[in-house]
Structures are given as C-alpha cells and as structure tokens.
Coordinates of C-alpha atoms in Angstrom, one line a residue:
X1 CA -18.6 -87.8 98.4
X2 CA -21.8 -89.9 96.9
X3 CA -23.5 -86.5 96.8
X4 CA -21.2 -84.7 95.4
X5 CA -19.8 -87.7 92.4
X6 CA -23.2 -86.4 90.0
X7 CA -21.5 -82.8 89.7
X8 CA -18.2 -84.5 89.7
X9 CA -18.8 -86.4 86.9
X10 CA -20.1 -83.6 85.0
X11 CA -17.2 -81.4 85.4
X12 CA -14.9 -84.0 84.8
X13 CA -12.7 -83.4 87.9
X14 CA -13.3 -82.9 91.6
X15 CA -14.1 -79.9 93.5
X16 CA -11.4 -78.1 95.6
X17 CA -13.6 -78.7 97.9
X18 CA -13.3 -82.1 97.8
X19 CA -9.8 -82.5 97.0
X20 CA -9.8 -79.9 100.4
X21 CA -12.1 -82.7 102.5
X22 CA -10.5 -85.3 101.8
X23 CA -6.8 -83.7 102.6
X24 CA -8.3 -83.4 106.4
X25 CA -9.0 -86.2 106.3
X26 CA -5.3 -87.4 106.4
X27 CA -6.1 -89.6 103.2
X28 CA -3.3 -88.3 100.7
X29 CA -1.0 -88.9 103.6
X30 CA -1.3 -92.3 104.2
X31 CA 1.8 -93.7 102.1
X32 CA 3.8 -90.7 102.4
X33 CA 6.7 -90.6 104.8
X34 CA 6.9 -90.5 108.7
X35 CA 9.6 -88.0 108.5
X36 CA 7.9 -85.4 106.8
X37 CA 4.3 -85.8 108.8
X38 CA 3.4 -88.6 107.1
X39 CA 1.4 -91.5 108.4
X40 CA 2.9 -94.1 106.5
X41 CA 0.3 -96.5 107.0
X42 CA 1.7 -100.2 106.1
X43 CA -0.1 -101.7 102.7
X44 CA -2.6 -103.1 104.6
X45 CA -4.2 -100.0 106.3
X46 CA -4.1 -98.3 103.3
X47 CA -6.2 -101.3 101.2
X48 CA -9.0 -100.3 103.6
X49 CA -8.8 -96.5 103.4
X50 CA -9.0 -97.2 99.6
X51 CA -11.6 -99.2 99.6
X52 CA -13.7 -97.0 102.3
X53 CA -13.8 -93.8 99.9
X54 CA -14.1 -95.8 96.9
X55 CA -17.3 -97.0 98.5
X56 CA -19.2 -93.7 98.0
X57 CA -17.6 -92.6 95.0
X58 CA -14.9 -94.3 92.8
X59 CA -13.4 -91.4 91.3
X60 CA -12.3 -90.5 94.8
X61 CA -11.1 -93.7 95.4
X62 CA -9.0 -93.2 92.3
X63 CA -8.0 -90.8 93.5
X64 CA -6.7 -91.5 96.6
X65 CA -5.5 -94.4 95.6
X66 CA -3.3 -92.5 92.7
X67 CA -2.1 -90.6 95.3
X68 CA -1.1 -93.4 97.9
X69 CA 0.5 -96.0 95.5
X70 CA 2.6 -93.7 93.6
X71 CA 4.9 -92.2 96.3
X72 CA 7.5 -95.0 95.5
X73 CA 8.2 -93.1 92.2
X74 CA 9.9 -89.9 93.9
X75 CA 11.1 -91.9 97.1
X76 CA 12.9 -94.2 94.8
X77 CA 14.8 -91.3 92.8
X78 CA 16.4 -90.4 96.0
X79 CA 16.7 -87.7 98.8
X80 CA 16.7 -84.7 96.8
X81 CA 13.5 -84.8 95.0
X82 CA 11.7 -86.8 98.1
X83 CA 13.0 -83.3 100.1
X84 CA 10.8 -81.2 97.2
X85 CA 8.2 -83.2 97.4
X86 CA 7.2 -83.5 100.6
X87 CA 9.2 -80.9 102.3
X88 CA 6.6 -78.1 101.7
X89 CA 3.3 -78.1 103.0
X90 CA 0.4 -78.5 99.9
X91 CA -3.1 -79.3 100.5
X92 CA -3.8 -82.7 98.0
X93 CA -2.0 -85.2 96.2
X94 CA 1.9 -84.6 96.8
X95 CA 2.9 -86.2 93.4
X96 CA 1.4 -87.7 89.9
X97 CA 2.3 -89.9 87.3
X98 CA 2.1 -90.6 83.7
X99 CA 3.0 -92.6 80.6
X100 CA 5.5 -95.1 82.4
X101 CA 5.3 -97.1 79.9
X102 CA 7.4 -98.1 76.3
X103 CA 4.8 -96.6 74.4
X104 CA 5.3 -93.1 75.9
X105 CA 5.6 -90.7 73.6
X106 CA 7.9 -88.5 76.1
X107 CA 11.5 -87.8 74.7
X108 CA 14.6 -87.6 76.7
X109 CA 18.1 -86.8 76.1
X110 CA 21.1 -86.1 78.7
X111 CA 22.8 -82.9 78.5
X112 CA 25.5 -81.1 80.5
X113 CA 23.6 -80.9 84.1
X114 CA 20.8 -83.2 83.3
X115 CA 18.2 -84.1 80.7
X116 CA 16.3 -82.1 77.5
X117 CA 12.7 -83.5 77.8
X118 CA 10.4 -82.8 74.5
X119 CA 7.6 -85.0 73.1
X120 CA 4.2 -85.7 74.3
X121 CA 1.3 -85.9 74.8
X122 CA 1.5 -87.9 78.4
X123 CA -1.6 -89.3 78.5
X124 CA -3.8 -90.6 81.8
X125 CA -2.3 -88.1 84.5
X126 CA -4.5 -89.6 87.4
X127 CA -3.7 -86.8 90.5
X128 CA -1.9 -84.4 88.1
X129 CA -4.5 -81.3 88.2
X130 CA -3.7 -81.3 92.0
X131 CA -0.3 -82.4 92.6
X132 CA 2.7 -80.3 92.8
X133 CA 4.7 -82.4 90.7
X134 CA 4.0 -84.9 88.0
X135 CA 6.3 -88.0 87.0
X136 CA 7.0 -88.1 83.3
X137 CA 7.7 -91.5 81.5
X138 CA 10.7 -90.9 79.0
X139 CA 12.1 -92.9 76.4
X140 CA 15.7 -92.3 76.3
X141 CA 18.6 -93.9 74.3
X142 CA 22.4 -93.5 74.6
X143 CA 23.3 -95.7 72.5
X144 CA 23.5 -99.2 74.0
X145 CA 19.1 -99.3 73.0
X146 CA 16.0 -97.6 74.7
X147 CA 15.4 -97.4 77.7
X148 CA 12.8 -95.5 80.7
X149 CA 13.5 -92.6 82.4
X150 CA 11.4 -91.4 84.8
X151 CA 11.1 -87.2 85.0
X152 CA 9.8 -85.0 87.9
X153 CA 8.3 -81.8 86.7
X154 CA 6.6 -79.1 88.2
X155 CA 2.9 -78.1 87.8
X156 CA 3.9 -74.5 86.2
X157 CA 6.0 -76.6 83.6
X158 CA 3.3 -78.5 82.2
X159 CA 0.2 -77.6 80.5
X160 CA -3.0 -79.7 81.1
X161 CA -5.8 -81.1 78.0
X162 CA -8.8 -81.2 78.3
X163 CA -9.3 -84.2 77.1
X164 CA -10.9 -86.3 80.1
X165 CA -14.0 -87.9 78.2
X166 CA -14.2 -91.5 79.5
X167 CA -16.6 -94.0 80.4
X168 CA -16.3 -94.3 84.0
X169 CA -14.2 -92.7 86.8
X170 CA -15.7 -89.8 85.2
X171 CA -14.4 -87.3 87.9
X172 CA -10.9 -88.6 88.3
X173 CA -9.5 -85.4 85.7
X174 CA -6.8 -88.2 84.5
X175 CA -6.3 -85.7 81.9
X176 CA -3.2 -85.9 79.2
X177 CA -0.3 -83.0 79.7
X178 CA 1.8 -81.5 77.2
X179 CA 4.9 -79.5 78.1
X180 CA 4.9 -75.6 78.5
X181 CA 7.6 -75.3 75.6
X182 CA 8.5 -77.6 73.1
X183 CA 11.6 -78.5 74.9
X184 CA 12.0 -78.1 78.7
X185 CA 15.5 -78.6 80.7
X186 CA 15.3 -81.5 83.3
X187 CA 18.3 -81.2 86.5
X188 CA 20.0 -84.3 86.7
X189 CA 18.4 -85.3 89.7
X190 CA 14.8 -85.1 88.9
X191 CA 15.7 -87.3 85.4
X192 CA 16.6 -91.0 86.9
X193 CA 16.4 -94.1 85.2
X194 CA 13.6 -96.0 86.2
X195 CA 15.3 -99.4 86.5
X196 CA 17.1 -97.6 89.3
X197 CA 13.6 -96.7 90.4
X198 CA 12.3 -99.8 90.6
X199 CA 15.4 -101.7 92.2
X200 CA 15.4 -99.4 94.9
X201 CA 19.2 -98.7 94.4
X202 CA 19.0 -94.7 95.2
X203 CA 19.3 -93.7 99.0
X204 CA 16.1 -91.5 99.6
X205 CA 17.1 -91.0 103.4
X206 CA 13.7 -91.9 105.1
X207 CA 13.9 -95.2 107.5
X208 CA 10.5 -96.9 107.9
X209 CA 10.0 -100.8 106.1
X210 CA 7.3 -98.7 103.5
X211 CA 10.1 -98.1 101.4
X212 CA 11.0 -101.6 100.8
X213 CA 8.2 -102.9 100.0
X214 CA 7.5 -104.7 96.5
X215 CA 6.1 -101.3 94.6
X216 CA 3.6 -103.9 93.0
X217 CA 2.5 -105.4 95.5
X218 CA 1.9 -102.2 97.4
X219 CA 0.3 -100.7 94.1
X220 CA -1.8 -103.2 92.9
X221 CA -3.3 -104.6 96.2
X222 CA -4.5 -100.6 96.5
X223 CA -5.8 -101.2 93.3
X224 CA -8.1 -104.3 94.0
X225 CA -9.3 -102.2 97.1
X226 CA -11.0 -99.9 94.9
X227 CA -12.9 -102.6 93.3
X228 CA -13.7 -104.1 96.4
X229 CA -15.0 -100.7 98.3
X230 CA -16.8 -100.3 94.9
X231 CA -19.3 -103.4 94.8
X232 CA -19.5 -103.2 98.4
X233 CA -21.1 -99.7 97.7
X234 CA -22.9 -100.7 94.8
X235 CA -24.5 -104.0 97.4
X236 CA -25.1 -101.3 100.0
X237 CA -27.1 -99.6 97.8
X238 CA -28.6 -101.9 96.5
X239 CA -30.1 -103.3 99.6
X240 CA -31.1 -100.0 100.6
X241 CA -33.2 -99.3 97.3
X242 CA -35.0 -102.7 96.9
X243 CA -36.4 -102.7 100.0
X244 CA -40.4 -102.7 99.5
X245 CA -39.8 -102.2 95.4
X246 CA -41.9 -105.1 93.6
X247 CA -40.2 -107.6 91.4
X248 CA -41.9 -106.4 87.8
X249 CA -43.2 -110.1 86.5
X250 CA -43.8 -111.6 89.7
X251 CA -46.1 -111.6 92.4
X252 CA -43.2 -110.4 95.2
X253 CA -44.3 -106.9 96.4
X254 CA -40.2 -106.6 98.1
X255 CA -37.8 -108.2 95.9
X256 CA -35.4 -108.6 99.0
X257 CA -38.2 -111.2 99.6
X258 CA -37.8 -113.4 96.4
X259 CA -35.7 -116.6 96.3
X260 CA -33.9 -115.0 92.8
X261 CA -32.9 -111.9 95.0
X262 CA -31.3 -114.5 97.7
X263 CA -29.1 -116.2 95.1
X264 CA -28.1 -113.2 93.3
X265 CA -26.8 -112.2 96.8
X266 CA -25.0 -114.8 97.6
X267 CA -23.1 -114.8 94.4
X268 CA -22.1 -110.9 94.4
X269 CA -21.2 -111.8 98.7
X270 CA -18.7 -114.9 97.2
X271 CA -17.3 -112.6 94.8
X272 CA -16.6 -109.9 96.5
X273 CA -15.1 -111.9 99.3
X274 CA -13.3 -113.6 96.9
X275 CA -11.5 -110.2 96.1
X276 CA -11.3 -109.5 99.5
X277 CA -9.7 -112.6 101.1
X278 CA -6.9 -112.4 98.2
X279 CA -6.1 -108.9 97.9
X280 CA -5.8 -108.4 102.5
X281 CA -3.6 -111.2 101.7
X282 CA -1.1 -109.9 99.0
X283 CA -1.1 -106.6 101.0
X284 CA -0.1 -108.3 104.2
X285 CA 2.6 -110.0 102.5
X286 CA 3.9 -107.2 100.6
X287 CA 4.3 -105.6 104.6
X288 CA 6.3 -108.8 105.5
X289 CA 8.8 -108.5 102.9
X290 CA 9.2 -104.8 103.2
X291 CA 10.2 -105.2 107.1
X292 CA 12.2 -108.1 106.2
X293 CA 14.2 -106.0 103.8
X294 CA 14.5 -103.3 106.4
X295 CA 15.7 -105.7 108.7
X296 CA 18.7 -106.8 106.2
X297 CA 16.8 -110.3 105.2
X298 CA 15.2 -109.6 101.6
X299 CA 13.4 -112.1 99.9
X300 CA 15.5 -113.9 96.8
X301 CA 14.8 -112.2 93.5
X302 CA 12.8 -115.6 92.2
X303 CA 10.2 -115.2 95.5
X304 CA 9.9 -111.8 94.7
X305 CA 9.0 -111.9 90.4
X306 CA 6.6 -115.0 91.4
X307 CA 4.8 -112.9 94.7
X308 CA 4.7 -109.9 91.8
X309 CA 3.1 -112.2 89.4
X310 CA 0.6 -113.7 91.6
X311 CA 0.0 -110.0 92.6
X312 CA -1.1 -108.4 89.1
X313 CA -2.8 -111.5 88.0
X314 CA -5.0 -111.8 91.3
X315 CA -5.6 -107.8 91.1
X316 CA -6.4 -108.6 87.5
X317 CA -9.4 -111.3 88.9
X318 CA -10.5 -109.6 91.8
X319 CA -11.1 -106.3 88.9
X320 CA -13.0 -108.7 87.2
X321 CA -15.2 -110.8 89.8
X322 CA -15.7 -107.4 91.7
X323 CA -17.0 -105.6 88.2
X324 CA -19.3 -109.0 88.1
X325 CA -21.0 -108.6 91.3
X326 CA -22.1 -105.0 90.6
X327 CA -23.1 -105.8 86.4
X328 CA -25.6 -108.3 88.6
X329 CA -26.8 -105.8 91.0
X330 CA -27.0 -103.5 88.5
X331 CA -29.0 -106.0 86.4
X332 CA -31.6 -106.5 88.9
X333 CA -32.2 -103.0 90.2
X334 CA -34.4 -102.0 87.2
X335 CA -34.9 -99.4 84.5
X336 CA -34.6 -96.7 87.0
X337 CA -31.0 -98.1 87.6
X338 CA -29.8 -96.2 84.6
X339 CA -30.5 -92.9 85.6
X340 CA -27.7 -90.7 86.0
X341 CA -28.7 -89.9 89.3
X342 CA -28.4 -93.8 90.3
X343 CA -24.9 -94.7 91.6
X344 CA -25.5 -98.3 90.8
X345 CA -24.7 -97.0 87.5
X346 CA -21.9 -95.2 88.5
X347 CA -20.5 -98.0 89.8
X348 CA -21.1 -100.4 87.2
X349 CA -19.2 -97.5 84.8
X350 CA -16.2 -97.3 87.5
X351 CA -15.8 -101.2 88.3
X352 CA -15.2 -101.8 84.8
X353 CA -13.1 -99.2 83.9
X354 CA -10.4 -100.5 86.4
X355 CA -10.5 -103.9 84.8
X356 CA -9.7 -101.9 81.3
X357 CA -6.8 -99.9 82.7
X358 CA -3.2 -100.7 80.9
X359 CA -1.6 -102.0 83.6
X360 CA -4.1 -105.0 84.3
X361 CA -4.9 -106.8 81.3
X362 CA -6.1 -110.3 82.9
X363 CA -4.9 -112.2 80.0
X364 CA -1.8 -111.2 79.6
X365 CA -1.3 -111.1 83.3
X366 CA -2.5 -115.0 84.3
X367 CA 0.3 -115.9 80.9
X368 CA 3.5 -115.1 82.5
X369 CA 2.2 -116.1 86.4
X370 CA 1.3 -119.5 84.7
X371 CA 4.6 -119.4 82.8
X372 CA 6.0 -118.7 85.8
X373 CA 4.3 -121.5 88.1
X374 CA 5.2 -124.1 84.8
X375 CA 9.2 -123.2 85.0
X376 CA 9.3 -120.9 82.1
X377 CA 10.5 -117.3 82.6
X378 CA 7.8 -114.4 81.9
X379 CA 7.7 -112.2 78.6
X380 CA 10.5 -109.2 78.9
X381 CA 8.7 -105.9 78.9
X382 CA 9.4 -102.4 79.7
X383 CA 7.8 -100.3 82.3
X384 CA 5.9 -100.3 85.6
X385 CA 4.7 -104.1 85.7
X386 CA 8.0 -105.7 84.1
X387 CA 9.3 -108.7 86.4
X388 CA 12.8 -108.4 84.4
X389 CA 13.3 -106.1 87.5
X390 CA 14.2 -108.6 89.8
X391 CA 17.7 -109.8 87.7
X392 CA 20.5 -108.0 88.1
X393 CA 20.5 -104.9 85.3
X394 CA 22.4 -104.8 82.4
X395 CA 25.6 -102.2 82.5
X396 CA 24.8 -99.0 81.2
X397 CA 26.5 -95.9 80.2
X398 CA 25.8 -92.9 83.2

C-alpha cells in the first residue's frame, strides 16, 4: 500500500490492483453479513483493521473504512435490497454512499411503483467507482414538509465526474455522480425513507447483534481508527527516518538523541493514545448495546442520543489530537519532509482532511453533547448525524 499511495495519489483513485489486494484480504467483508460469507466482525475488530491499512496509506483506510461503516444503509432498507447487494459475488466495496445530507441536491418524487429521482450532482461518493450500488441522498416532499430519502442505484445508472481534486486522501476517487438521464425511475423498495433507515424499523432478515448496533457509534468509532492508524504511521516513520539524521542548528548528529526529539515524542505518544483509549471504548460500547438489543433489552432512547453525542464529539477530538501529533512530526522531520515522495506528508494531508469532513465539525459537535450533558436538548437537524432519531417519528403520509 505505502508503495503504491505516490501513483495513487496521482491518478486520483486506486489501482484494481489494489482494490483486488485488499478484497483477499477479507477487508471489504468485515461489516458485511454472516449470512452471505460475511465476517461480520463486531465494531471493535473492525476499528483495528481500519486503523492497520490506514497505517500505510490513508486513502486505503478510507477506503475500507467507507466500505465497512456504510453497510447499515442497505441492511436497514430491508431484505430485498440487502439480497442484491450482497447476494452476488463482486470483488470490492459492496455498496457506496452519498449526499445524505439536507443540502443534497438529489430530487425525489413517489410515483406509481416507486420513486422519480432527478437532480444532482451527489457529491463525495467515497467507494462509488468500485461498488455495485451507490446510496443516493434525496430530498423528498409530500406535502406534510421535506424530508430524506435514501435511493439505491446501480453503477450502470450513474455517471461518475471527474472531479476528485482535494487536498488529502488524494486516492480515495470520492468523486461526485450525476444520473445517466435527467430523470431515472427508482422501485419502491430501493427508495426508503431514511428515518426508517436510521430507526431500524425495516426487517432486513439477517440475525447477528451487528445490525443493532448504534450506526454512529459503529461509523464514527471506524472513523477515529483511521486517524489513529494514521499518526501511528506517520510516528513509525518517523522513527525510522531520523535515525542518524543531524538536528540542523544543533550539535546532535541523531536527532532521536536530543532532549527536544524526547518531548516531542511523548506528546504525539499522549495524543495518540488519547484517541486510542476513547475511540476502543466507544466501539466496545456500541457492541454492548447492539447484543443487548438483539437480546430484546435495548438501551432507552435518552442513553442512546447522549452515547451518540459523546461519540461524534470524541471522534471529532481524537480527528483533531491525532492530526496534531503528525503536524509535529511532520514539523520536525525537515525540508525533505515535503517531498512528494515523503509519506509524512501524506499523512499530514490525510489526518487533516478527516478533521474537515462534513460530518465532524468539532464545534458544532462538542455544542449539542454539552447541551446535552447541561439538560438542554440538541439542535434538530437532518441527515446522518441527527440525534432527533432517537424520539419517536412524526406520522407521515406512505
């Protein structure tokens, strides 16, 4: 992977090869279900595959980690689609999403049979280039105010931009998609509406405690194991590189010798950790309340929008601390440490571009957990990271 991320980055995507290698490895399987040859690893084991790949390249991490945390999208719209998407065999991600949020510019209407999906661009389709299906964010409205739908559509349905010019996670294609037509015909059961989504109300057939897990809690603690497997690559490298390189303004021949190099260490180690300790955490107790749901005991709806709180808004700092530790190892590594060739760099780029993505503002996070903590109720908000999910929904035309 580290040899292969220069190339990567260039071409703005991954290699087949790649998305090929990392397939045998079993790591796009290890969210998806039992019953279809899955290994539906719990949260946990899947924070440390994360963070392993992400470790030699964070695009793959991405990657992987697109892949693992959004297989509650098409398990939660019920047995039909979770049947077409993991029924067949397919070498990569099985499924992508994109735009599951209210500022989507995705349109849908019902019709007789289903839904009429036009609009677009949907932008950031992490996984899409290689998945079979990609899940569409729709704005719909029947009359009672908006509302999200979320829209399985197939590869051959969707035409892909080439538009992927970003900062960091450079190889990642999370390129923007635009329908095949202007208007494209949606069955009824591939068009659900995502409240239903994220309540878990649909029956998708498969048995194991995975699928009752808190989707945030198994999304975001994935997320903080990227950063994690990042700056622990970025302090693996780093130790391997300064070994015997002088300190330039000092008499230190090895700057793994100098007392400035010891405290800088320590700091990036306490960050890191930091990150670590919390996020093994979160992930262990998103596990317990998915087998306590499976065994008929789930937690009461006020547990659950506090644990998802505390869960975005500790991803949110261990993005942040984790991004610290590599800007200072990538601060004390020298001019050389720029080069393209470096991944210090490449990991500097890739640590802070998770702390930029939409989902995981920091500020706006730690508000509503501290609302939260101080009695008050959290701002209302559509899409993915809304904690109106856990009140009881609002009737609704069908």
């Amino acid at each position: 992977l580290r040899e292969r991320a220069l190339e990567a980055e260039r071409a703005g995507r991954h290699s087949d090869e790649t998305i090929a290698d990392l397939d045998a490895t079993g790591a796009f399987a290890i969210g998806s279900p039992a019953e279809f040859g899955g290994y539906e690893m719990t949260v946990r084991q899947q924070l440390d595959v994360v963070s392993e790949v992400s470790r030699w390249d964070g695009s793959a991490g991405w990657t992987v980690w697109a892949g693992a945390s959004t297989h509650w999208i098409p398990v939660g719209m019920g047995a039909r689609v979770v049947e077409e998407v993991y029924g067949p065999s397919w070498v990569g991600p099985r499924v992508a999403g994109s735009s599951h949020f209210p500022a989507s510019r995705g349109r849908a209407r019902r019709c007789e049979g289903g839904w009429v999906v036009s609009g677009g661009p949907w932008t950031f389709g992490s996984d899409a280039l290689w998945a079979p299906y990609t899940n569409l964010g729709c704005i719909a409205d029947d009359g009672d105010g908006r509302y999200l739908v979320g829209v399985q559509v197939p590869r051959e349905q969707l035409r892909f931009l080439d538009d992927w010019k970003a900062a960091g996670m450079r190889a990642t294609g999370s390129v923007s998609m635009r329908l095949v037509q202007d208007e494209l015909f949606v069955p009824d059961y591939r068009g659900v509406d995502f409240r239903d989504v994220v309540s878990q109300t649909l029956d998708s057939g498969l048995k194991g405690s995975l699928w009752r897990t808190p989707s945030l809690g198994w999304s975001f603690s994935l997320m903080a194991g990227m950063s994690i497997g990042i700056a622990e690559g970025a302090l693996d490298r780093f130790l391997e590189r300064s070994a015997g390189r002088p300190l330039r303004g000092t008499t230190y021949k090895n700057q793994l010798e100098a007392p400035l190099t010891h405290l800088m260490l320590a700091d990036v180690h306490a960050r890191i950790q930091s990150a670590r300790l919390m996020t093994r955490a979160n992930a262990e107790e998103t596990d317990r309340l998915g087998a306590a749901a499976a065994a008929g005991a789930p937690a009461d709806p006020e547990y659950m929008q506090m644990f998802s709180a505390r869960v975005l808004a500790e991803t949110a700092y261990a993005a942040k601390w984790c991004a610290e530790a590599v800007e200072l190892l990538q601060r004390n590594s020298g001019s050389t440490a720029i080069m393209e060739s470096e991944p210090i760099q490449r990991a500097w780029r890739d640590a802070r571009v998770i702390t930029l993505h939409g989902a995981l503002n920091l500020e706006s996070l730690s508000e509503n957990f501290g609302r939260l903590m101080a009695g008050a109720r959290p701002h209302q908000d559509d899409g993915i990271t809304t904690l109106d999910r856990f009140a009881p929904p609002a009737p609704r035309k069908t």
